[in-house]
Amino acid sequence: MKRIVLIIMDGLGDRPDKELQDKTALQAANRPNLNYLSSQGVTGLMSPVSFGIRAGSDTSHLSILGYNPHEYYTGRGPFEALGLGIDLKPGDVAFRANYASVKNNVIVDRRAGRIRNTEELSKELETEIDGVKFTVKSGVEHRAAVVMRGHGLSDKIADTDPHSINSPPLNAKPLSEEANFTANVINKFLERSRRILSNHPLNKNLISEGKLPANEIMLRGAGTMPALPSFKEKYGLNAACISGTPLIRGIAGLAGFDILNVDGMTGRIDTNYNNIILKAVSSLEKYDFILINFKGTDIAGHDKKPELKKQVIEKVDYVIAPLTKMLNDTLIVVTGDHSTPCSYGDHTGDPVPILFATDGIIKDNVNTFDELSVSIGYYKITSNDIMPLIMSYSDRSEKYGA
Ligand code: ZN
Ligand code: ZN
């Protein structure tokens, strides 16, 4: 049996880019170690979730780890909250939230002038009502997440965001009888929030400066945090996750992974790439399976910076050198969780390259790692196929039949 290192370069896949002479960032990057790994096993194209799906990092990581997102992805609320670093437990009900501006009882701006630094407001909205604890965390600009924890909660709650301006802010409506209590508690929360926000000095200042106040918090995308069967139960693997990205840490945590910390790991482009790989190598004494997520490739893709994306790939390539010497007892898998082409600036449904490298398995004649080179490789798969292949190539599969 072999140990496993799964490296996910977030948003790795790309399209030909004018800035890179019609190459993808991966094609343009100097990547001797990725190329070497691709020569030491099998490669192919992997479609996240399914062919042509524009997967999010959440749905894709769930699927890669063997959790069908159609079953376990319960709406954006819980995963947005995880992404903001809120510690969620199964049964919690989570919402995406917007700070908005209300004047004369109608919404005049759904984004409160794209207000920044709402942390102070969010902190004051946190409370406990009828035994239900409310956690509120600010996100980028006007965005936030609200999480309810308590007994008897339901996520069958309609959005309180009317999704248009010039209408009054809504109260919570239950979509089924079981949600009556939840809606009731939310309405008390909203009433309290409106009082606090309208009296808050930060908002009074904004109004006196002629700016839009953040005097309403609107909720949408209700979802209950699902309980995931543990990775250990599913695969018998002792697993750890190395990622600076709260969403990935949150998903891995739900699957029972140990979440490792690394000096200098930020989840941004400026993360300490080398420390991450050193931590993975040293942790293989204790764990059978290490999941690493490098977020920089996705960030550069969203920012439409192909040169930067290329540089991130080169940094990853440089630091993974020690892994190329461990193939005798380790299976190395490298892929992305979706494509984030720099020309598009968001996720697309294009497949991403994948490689499985370890000693003693078939080599498929692919010696370079990029979107096009691997298209003559062994596999055209979806993310659902990754864990079975990992189990097989690490000599851990159970026989199906006699
Ligand atoms: Zn992603
Ligand atoms: Zn992204």
Short mmCIF file of C-alpha atoms and ligand atoms in Angstrom, two decimals:
data_model
loop_
_atom_site.label_atom_id
_atom_site.label_comp_id
_atom_site.label_asym_id
_atom_site.label_seq_id
_atom_site.Cartn_x
_atom_site.Cartn_y
_atom_site.Cartn_z
CA MET A 1 0.00 0.00 0.00
CA LYS A 2 1.21 3.44 -0.86
CA ARG A 3 0.79 6.80 0.78
CA ILE A 4 -1.01 9.46 -1.21
CA VAL A 5 -0.41 13.15 -1.85
CA LEU A 6 -3.20 14.91 -3.77
CA ILE A 7 -2.22 18.37 -4.97
CA ILE A 8 -5.02 20.60 -6.20
CA MET A 9 -3.98 23.77 -7.94
CA ASP A 10 -7.22 25.71 -7.63
CA GLY A 11 -8.64 26.85 -10.98
CA LEU A 12 -5.62 25.35 -12.77
CA GLY A 13 -7.18 24.84 -16.20
CA ASP A 14 -7.07 27.68 -18.72
CA ARG A 15 -7.59 28.63 -22.35
CA PRO A 16 -5.12 29.94 -24.94
CA ASP A 17 -4.20 33.45 -23.87
CA LYS A 18 -3.09 36.26 -26.15
CA GLU A 19 -0.79 37.62 -23.45
CA LEU A 20 1.03 34.27 -23.44
CA GLN A 21 1.27 33.91 -27.23
CA ASP A 22 -1.86 31.74 -27.32
CA LYS A 23 -0.59 29.34 -24.71
CA THR A 24 -2.35 28.48 -21.47
CA ALA A 25 -0.63 29.54 -18.24
CA LEU A 26 0.32 25.90 -17.67
CA GLN A 27 1.73 25.54 -21.20
CA ALA A 28 3.72 28.74 -20.82
CA ALA A 29 5.14 27.85 -17.41
CA ASN A 30 8.56 26.34 -16.85
CA ARG A 31 7.47 23.12 -15.13
CA PRO A 32 10.15 20.40 -15.17
CA ASN A 33 8.83 18.63 -12.07
CA LEU A 34 5.22 18.50 -13.25
CA ASN A 35 6.45 17.22 -16.59
CA TYR A 36 8.57 14.59 -14.87
CA LEU A 37 5.62 13.44 -12.73
CA SER A 38 3.43 13.20 -15.84
CA SER A 39 6.05 10.89 -17.37
CA GLN A 40 5.99 8.58 -14.35
CA GLY A 41 2.47 7.24 -14.64
CA VAL A 42 -0.83 8.03 -16.29
CA THR A 43 -2.50 11.30 -17.21
CA GLY A 44 -5.72 12.58 -18.72
CA LEU A 45 -8.44 15.17 -18.58
CA MET A 46 -10.73 15.46 -15.59
CA SER A 47 -14.13 17.16 -15.70
CA PRO A 48 -15.07 18.50 -12.27
CA VAL A 49 -18.44 17.13 -11.08
CA SER A 50 -19.40 16.25 -14.67
CA PHE A 51 -18.65 17.19 -18.28
CA GLY A 52 -19.16 20.87 -18.98
CA ILE A 53 -20.23 21.78 -15.45
CA ARG A 54 -18.91 25.12 -14.18
CA ALA A 55 -18.06 23.76 -10.77
CA GLY A 56 -17.39 25.84 -7.69
CA SER A 57 -14.46 25.02 -5.44
CA ASP A 58 -16.94 23.63 -2.90
CA THR A 59 -18.88 21.27 -5.19
CA SER A 60 -15.69 20.17 -6.91
CA HIS A 61 -13.75 19.42 -3.73
CA LEU A 62 -16.71 17.49 -2.34
CA SER A 63 -16.85 15.45 -5.53
CA ILE A 64 -13.08 14.90 -5.74
CA LEU A 65 -13.11 13.53 -2.20
CA GLY A 66 -15.96 11.17 -3.05
CA TYR A 67 -18.93 13.11 -1.66
CA ASN A 68 -21.60 13.48 -4.34
CA PRO A 69 -22.43 17.20 -4.32
CA HIS A 70 -25.97 16.44 -5.50
CA GLU A 71 -26.39 14.75 -2.13
CA TYR A 72 -24.20 16.83 0.16
CA TYR A 73 -24.21 20.32 -1.31
CA THR A 74 -27.06 21.93 0.56
CA GLY A 75 -27.05 25.44 -0.83
CA ARG A 76 -24.56 28.23 -0.86
CA GLY A 77 -25.26 29.50 2.65
CA PRO A 78 -23.39 26.82 4.59
CA PHE A 79 -20.44 26.76 2.19
CA GLU A 80 -20.21 30.55 2.05
CA ALA A 81 -20.10 30.52 5.85
CA LEU A 82 -17.39 27.86 5.82
CA GLY A 83 -15.47 30.03 3.36
CA LEU A 84 -15.53 32.89 5.85
CA GLY A 85 -14.02 30.63 8.47
CA ILE A 86 -17.14 30.10 10.59
CA ASP A 87 -16.87 26.81 12.43
CA LEU A 88 -20.00 24.99 11.27
CA LYS A 89 -21.55 21.90 12.79
CA PRO A 90 -24.05 19.52 11.17
CA GLY A 91 -27.56 20.88 11.75
CA ASP A 92 -26.54 24.54 11.71
CA VAL A 93 -28.62 26.67 9.36
CA ALA A 94 -26.59 29.16 7.34
CA PHE A 95 -27.43 32.05 5.03
CA ARG A 96 -25.58 34.27 2.66
CA ALA A 97 -26.22 37.84 3.71
CA ASN A 98 -26.02 41.33 2.21
CA TYR A 99 -25.81 44.61 4.02
CA ALA A 100 -28.27 46.93 2.27
CA SER A 101 -29.51 50.51 2.54
CA VAL A 102 -33.11 51.23 3.45
CA LYS A 103 -34.73 54.65 3.26
CA ASN A 104 -38.41 55.42 4.01
CA ASN A 105 -38.92 51.69 4.44
CA VAL A 106 -37.81 50.70 0.92
CA ILE A 107 -34.48 49.30 -0.19
CA VAL A 108 -32.51 51.94 -2.08
CA ASP A 109 -29.29 49.93 -2.52
CA ARG A 110 -28.97 46.15 -2.15
CA ARG A 111 -25.21 46.52 -1.52
CA ALA A 112 -25.13 49.50 0.84
CA GLY A 113 -22.88 51.38 -1.59
CA ARG A 114 -20.54 48.37 -1.62
CA ILE A 115 -19.59 49.31 1.91
CA ARG A 116 -16.34 47.93 3.32
CA ASN A 117 -15.24 47.05 6.82
CA THR A 118 -18.55 45.92 8.24
CA GLU A 119 -16.86 43.74 10.87
CA GLU A 120 -17.91 46.06 13.68
CA LEU A 121 -21.56 45.86 12.58
CA SER A 122 -21.46 42.08 12.24
CA LYS A 123 -20.01 41.70 15.72
CA GLU A 124 -22.90 43.67 17.24
CA LEU A 125 -25.53 41.64 15.42
CA GLU A 126 -24.34 38.43 17.05
CA THR A 127 -26.78 37.34 19.71
CA GLU A 128 -28.82 34.52 21.19
CA ILE A 129 -32.60 34.46 20.80
CA ASP A 130 -34.92 31.74 22.18
CA GLY A 131 -31.96 29.39 22.61
CA VAL A 132 -30.66 29.98 19.07
CA LYS A 133 -27.18 31.38 18.70
CA PHE A 134 -26.54 33.74 15.77
CA THR A 135 -23.04 34.07 14.34
CA VAL A 136 -22.48 36.89 11.85
CA LYS A 137 -19.32 37.26 9.85
CA SER A 138 -18.44 39.92 7.28
CA GLY A 139 -17.16 38.94 3.86
CA VAL A 140 -15.92 41.01 0.94
CA GLU A 141 -17.56 44.46 0.68
CA HIS A 142 -21.28 44.28 1.58
CA ARG A 143 -21.33 40.49 1.86
CA ALA A 144 -21.64 38.47 5.04
CA ALA A 145 -22.81 35.12 6.35
CA VAL A 146 -25.26 34.41 9.15
CA VAL A 147 -25.31 31.07 10.95
CA MET A 148 -27.98 29.83 13.38
CA ARG A 149 -27.20 27.10 15.89
CA GLY A 150 -29.82 25.53 18.13
CA HIS A 151 -32.52 22.87 18.39
CA GLY A 152 -35.44 22.45 16.01
CA LEU A 153 -34.06 24.59 13.18
CA SER A 154 -35.07 24.21 9.54
CA ASP A 155 -33.64 25.65 6.33
CA LYS A 156 -37.06 25.84 4.64
CA ILE A 157 -36.92 29.62 4.78
CA ALA A 158 -37.56 32.01 1.88
CA ASP A 159 -35.02 34.73 1.15
CA THR A 160 -35.58 37.98 3.05
CA ASP A 161 -33.79 39.67 0.14
CA PRO A 162 -36.47 40.87 -2.33
CA HIS A 163 -33.71 40.88 -5.00
CA SER A 164 -34.86 44.30 -6.24
CA ILE A 165 -34.78 47.89 -5.06
CA ASN A 166 -37.72 50.14 -4.22
CA SER A 167 -39.43 47.33 -2.34
CA PRO A 168 -39.60 47.03 1.42
CA PRO A 169 -37.20 44.61 3.13
CA LEU A 170 -38.88 41.26 3.76
CA ASN A 171 -39.34 39.28 6.91
CA ALA A 172 -38.55 35.57 7.03
CA LYS A 173 -41.29 33.32 5.66
CA PRO A 174 -41.40 29.60 6.45
CA LEU A 175 -41.68 27.43 3.33
CA SER A 176 -43.08 24.57 5.37
CA GLU A 177 -44.63 24.15 8.80
CA GLU A 178 -41.48 22.71 10.35
CA ALA A 179 -39.81 26.08 9.73
CA ASN A 180 -42.27 28.18 11.74
CA PHE A 181 -40.03 28.37 14.79
CA THR A 182 -36.97 29.20 12.69
CA ALA A 183 -38.77 31.99 10.83
CA ASN A 184 -40.03 33.37 14.11
CA VAL A 185 -36.54 33.52 15.60
CA ILE A 186 -35.10 35.08 12.43
CA ASN A 187 -37.74 37.81 12.53
CA LYS A 188 -36.76 38.66 16.10
CA PHE A 189 -33.14 38.71 14.93
CA LEU A 190 -34.02 41.03 12.02
CA GLU A 191 -36.00 43.38 14.23
CA ARG A 192 -33.11 43.60 16.70
CA SER A 193 -30.61 44.03 13.84
CA ARG A 194 -32.56 46.90 12.29
CA ARG A 195 -32.66 48.70 15.64
CA ILE A 196 -28.93 48.24 16.22
CA LEU A 197 -27.93 49.16 12.68
CA SER A 198 -30.02 52.32 12.45
CA ASN A 199 -28.57 53.59 15.73
CA HIS A 200 -24.99 52.58 15.03
CA PRO A 201 -22.49 55.48 14.95
CA LEU A 202 -20.88 54.05 11.82
CA ASN A 203 -24.17 54.38 9.96
CA LYS A 204 -24.94 57.79 11.46
CA ASN A 205 -21.56 58.97 10.17
CA LEU A 206 -22.23 57.57 6.70
CA ILE A 207 -25.58 59.36 6.52
CA SER A 208 -24.07 62.66 7.70
CA GLU A 209 -21.48 62.31 4.94
CA GLY A 210 -24.28 61.81 2.41
CA LYS A 211 -23.35 58.14 1.94
CA LEU A 212 -25.51 55.04 1.99
CA PRO A 213 -25.87 53.37 5.39
CA ALA A 214 -25.77 49.61 6.01
CA ASN A 215 -29.02 49.60 7.97
CA GLU A 216 -30.51 46.32 6.79
CA ILE A 217 -29.13 42.77 6.64
CA MET A 218 -30.84 40.59 4.03
CA LEU A 219 -30.66 36.79 4.12
CA ARG A 220 -30.76 34.30 1.26
CA GLY A 221 -29.64 30.82 0.22
CA ALA A 222 -30.65 29.07 3.46
CA GLY A 223 -29.08 25.67 3.90
CA THR A 224 -28.46 23.15 6.65
CA MET A 225 -24.92 22.01 7.19
CA PRO A 226 -24.79 18.38 6.08
CA ALA A 227 -23.11 15.65 8.08
CA LEU A 228 -20.50 13.97 5.86
CA PRO A 229 -19.62 10.32 6.46
CA SER A 230 -16.00 10.43 7.50
CA PHE A 231 -13.21 9.91 4.98
CA LYS A 232 -11.69 7.38 7.37
CA GLU A 233 -14.93 5.34 7.33
CA LYS A 234 -15.25 5.57 3.55
CA TYR A 235 -11.68 4.75 2.59
CA GLY A 236 -9.85 3.68 5.73
CA LEU A 237 -7.43 6.55 5.20
CA ASN A 238 -5.91 8.75 7.90
CA ALA A 239 -6.16 12.06 6.12
CA ALA A 240 -4.88 15.59 6.61
CA CYS A 241 -5.51 18.81 4.73
CA ILE A 242 -2.99 21.56 4.07
CA SER A 243 -4.69 24.69 2.75
CA GLY A 244 -4.84 28.33 3.73
CA THR A 245 -8.33 28.67 2.26
CA PRO A 246 -11.12 28.55 4.88
CA LEU A 247 -13.61 26.91 2.47
CA ILE A 248 -11.25 24.00 1.74
CA ARG A 249 -10.25 23.64 5.39
CA GLY A 250 -13.95 23.65 6.28
CA ILE A 251 -14.91 20.94 3.78
CA ALA A 252 -11.97 18.74 4.77
CA GLY A 253 -12.82 19.29 8.42
CA LEU A 254 -16.40 18.11 7.83
CA ALA A 255 -14.96 14.95 6.25
CA GLY A 256 -12.93 14.35 9.40
CA PHE A 257 -9.53 15.39 8.04
CA ASP A 258 -6.96 16.79 10.43
CA ILE A 259 -6.37 20.40 9.41
CA LEU A 260 -2.67 21.23 9.50
CA ASN A 261 -1.17 24.65 10.02
CA VAL A 262 1.95 25.84 8.23
CA ASP A 263 4.17 28.85 8.90
CA GLY A 264 3.57 31.47 6.23
CA MET A 265 0.55 29.74 4.67
CA THR A 266 -1.95 32.44 3.67
CA GLY A 267 -4.33 30.94 1.10
CA ARG A 268 -3.27 33.77 -1.20
CA ILE A 269 -0.66 34.15 -3.91
CA ASP A 270 1.93 35.17 -1.31
CA THR A 271 1.65 31.87 0.57
CA ASN A 272 4.79 29.99 1.60
CA TYR A 273 4.82 27.27 -1.08
CA ASN A 274 7.94 25.56 0.19
CA ASN A 275 6.76 25.24 3.79
CA ILE A 276 3.55 23.66 2.55
CA ILE A 277 5.39 20.89 0.70
CA LEU A 278 7.87 20.38 3.57
CA LYS A 279 4.90 20.00 5.92
CA ALA A 280 3.28 17.47 3.58
CA VAL A 281 6.47 15.41 3.36
CA SER A 282 7.02 15.37 7.12
CA SER A 283 3.35 14.57 7.77
CA LEU A 284 3.45 11.42 5.64
CA GLU A 285 4.87 9.58 8.64
CA LYS A 286 1.57 10.09 10.40
CA TYR A 287 -0.98 10.23 7.57
CA ASP A 288 -1.86 8.01 4.60
CA PHE A 289 -3.46 10.81 2.60
CA ILE A 290 -2.55 14.47 2.32
CA LEU A 291 -4.71 16.95 0.45
CA ILE A 292 -2.95 20.16 -0.56
CA ASN A 293 -4.79 23.11 -2.13
CA PHE A 294 -2.87 25.98 -3.69
CA LYS A 295 -5.28 28.87 -4.24
CA GLY A 296 -3.02 31.27 -6.17
CA THR A 297 -3.83 29.87 -9.62
CA ASP A 298 -7.54 30.56 -9.13
CA ILE A 299 -6.92 34.06 -7.78
CA ALA A 300 -4.77 34.96 -10.80
CA GLY A 301 -7.47 33.52 -13.09
CA HIS A 302 -10.21 35.65 -11.51
CA ASP A 303 -7.95 38.69 -11.72
CA LYS A 304 -7.30 37.94 -15.42
CA LYS A 305 -3.53 37.86 -14.90
CA PRO A 306 -2.07 35.06 -17.07
CA GLU A 307 1.55 35.99 -16.36
CA LEU A 308 0.87 35.84 -12.63
CA LYS A 309 -0.91 32.50 -12.98
CA LYS A 310 2.11 31.18 -14.86
CA GLN A 311 4.38 32.35 -12.03
CA VAL A 312 2.23 30.64 -9.40
CA ILE A 313 2.46 27.37 -11.36
CA GLU A 314 6.24 27.79 -11.57
CA LYS A 315 6.45 28.29 -7.80
CA VAL A 316 4.45 25.13 -7.18
CA ASP A 317 6.56 23.24 -9.70
CA TYR A 318 9.77 24.37 -8.02
CA VAL A 319 8.79 23.32 -4.50
CA ILE A 320 7.40 19.87 -5.40
CA ALA A 321 10.89 18.60 -6.34
CA PRO A 322 11.14 16.43 -3.16
CA LEU A 323 7.95 14.59 -4.17
CA THR A 324 9.55 13.37 -7.40
CA LYS A 325 11.97 11.31 -5.31
CA MET A 326 9.26 9.54 -3.31
CA LEU A 327 7.47 7.60 -6.02
CA ASN A 328 8.62 4.21 -4.73
CA ASP A 329 6.20 4.33 -1.80
CA THR A 330 3.97 7.31 -2.59
CA LEU A 331 1.26 8.02 -5.16
CA ILE A 332 1.34 11.64 -6.28
CA VAL A 333 -1.79 13.05 -7.90
CA VAL A 334 -1.87 16.55 -9.38
CA THR A 335 -4.92 18.28 -10.81
CA GLY A 336 -7.17 21.33 -10.46
CA ASP A 337 -10.67 21.64 -9.04
CA HIS A 338 -11.93 23.45 -12.18
CA SER A 339 -10.67 25.80 -14.88
CA THR A 340 -10.43 29.52 -14.19
CA PRO A 341 -9.27 30.90 -17.57
CA CYS A 342 -7.60 34.30 -17.29
CA SER A 343 -9.37 35.42 -20.46
CA TYR A 344 -12.73 34.68 -18.85
CA GLY A 345 -12.05 35.70 -15.25
CA ASP A 346 -14.29 33.05 -13.72
CA HIS A 347 -14.76 29.29 -13.58
CA THR A 348 -15.62 27.50 -16.82
CA GLY A 349 -16.70 23.94 -17.60
CA ASP A 350 -13.43 23.09 -19.38
CA PRO A 351 -11.75 19.91 -18.14
CA VAL A 352 -8.47 20.12 -16.21
CA PRO A 353 -5.35 18.01 -16.62
CA ILE A 354 -4.70 15.28 -14.08
CA LEU A 355 -1.72 13.00 -13.43
CA PHE A 356 -1.22 9.91 -11.28
CA ALA A 357 2.47 9.18 -10.69
CA THR A 358 4.02 6.31 -8.79
CA ASP A 359 6.52 3.55 -9.44
CA GLY A 360 5.38 0.34 -11.07
CA ILE A 361 2.27 1.48 -12.94
CA ILE A 362 1.72 1.83 -16.69
CA LYS A 363 3.20 4.92 -18.31
CA ASP A 364 1.06 6.49 -20.97
CA ASN A 365 3.65 8.24 -23.16
CA VAL A 366 2.70 11.71 -21.92
CA ASN A 367 5.78 13.61 -20.78
CA THR A 368 4.43 17.12 -20.45
CA PHE A 369 1.71 18.32 -18.16
CA ASP A 370 -0.83 20.69 -19.67
CA GLU A 371 -4.38 20.82 -20.99
CA LEU A 372 -3.46 19.66 -24.48
CA SER A 373 -0.57 17.23 -23.85
CA VAL A 374 -2.61 15.07 -21.50
CA SER A 375 -5.47 14.80 -23.97
CA ILE A 376 -3.68 11.82 -25.53
CA GLY A 377 -3.23 10.31 -22.06
CA TYR A 378 -5.00 7.38 -20.50
CA TYR A 379 -8.09 8.96 -19.04
CA LYS A 380 -11.12 11.12 -19.73
CA ILE A 381 -12.76 11.10 -16.33
CA THR A 382 -14.90 13.16 -13.98
CA SER A 383 -14.02 14.06 -10.41
CA ASN A 384 -16.18 11.15 -9.22
CA ASP A 385 -13.58 8.77 -10.62
CA ILE A 386 -10.62 10.22 -8.76
CA MET A 387 -10.94 8.45 -5.40
CA PRO A 388 -11.49 4.98 -6.93
CA LEU A 389 -8.40 5.50 -9.09
CA ILE A 390 -6.40 6.75 -6.11
CA MET A 391 -7.44 3.69 -4.11
CA SER A 392 -6.48 1.43 -6.99
CA TYR A 393 -3.09 2.99 -7.80
CA SER A 394 -2.16 3.08 -4.12
CA ASP A 395 -2.96 -0.65 -3.86
CA ARG A 396 -5.77 -0.09 -1.39
CA SER A 397 -8.90 -1.07 -3.34
CA GLU A 398 -11.06 -3.88 -2.15
CA LYS A 399 -11.79 -6.48 -4.79
CA TYR A 400 -15.23 -6.20 -6.40
CA GLY A 401 -16.37 -9.81 -6.72
CA ALA A 402 -14.47 -13.04 -6.14
ZN ZN B 1 -11.61 26.29 -6.92
ZN ZN B 2 -12.53 30.65 -8.14
#
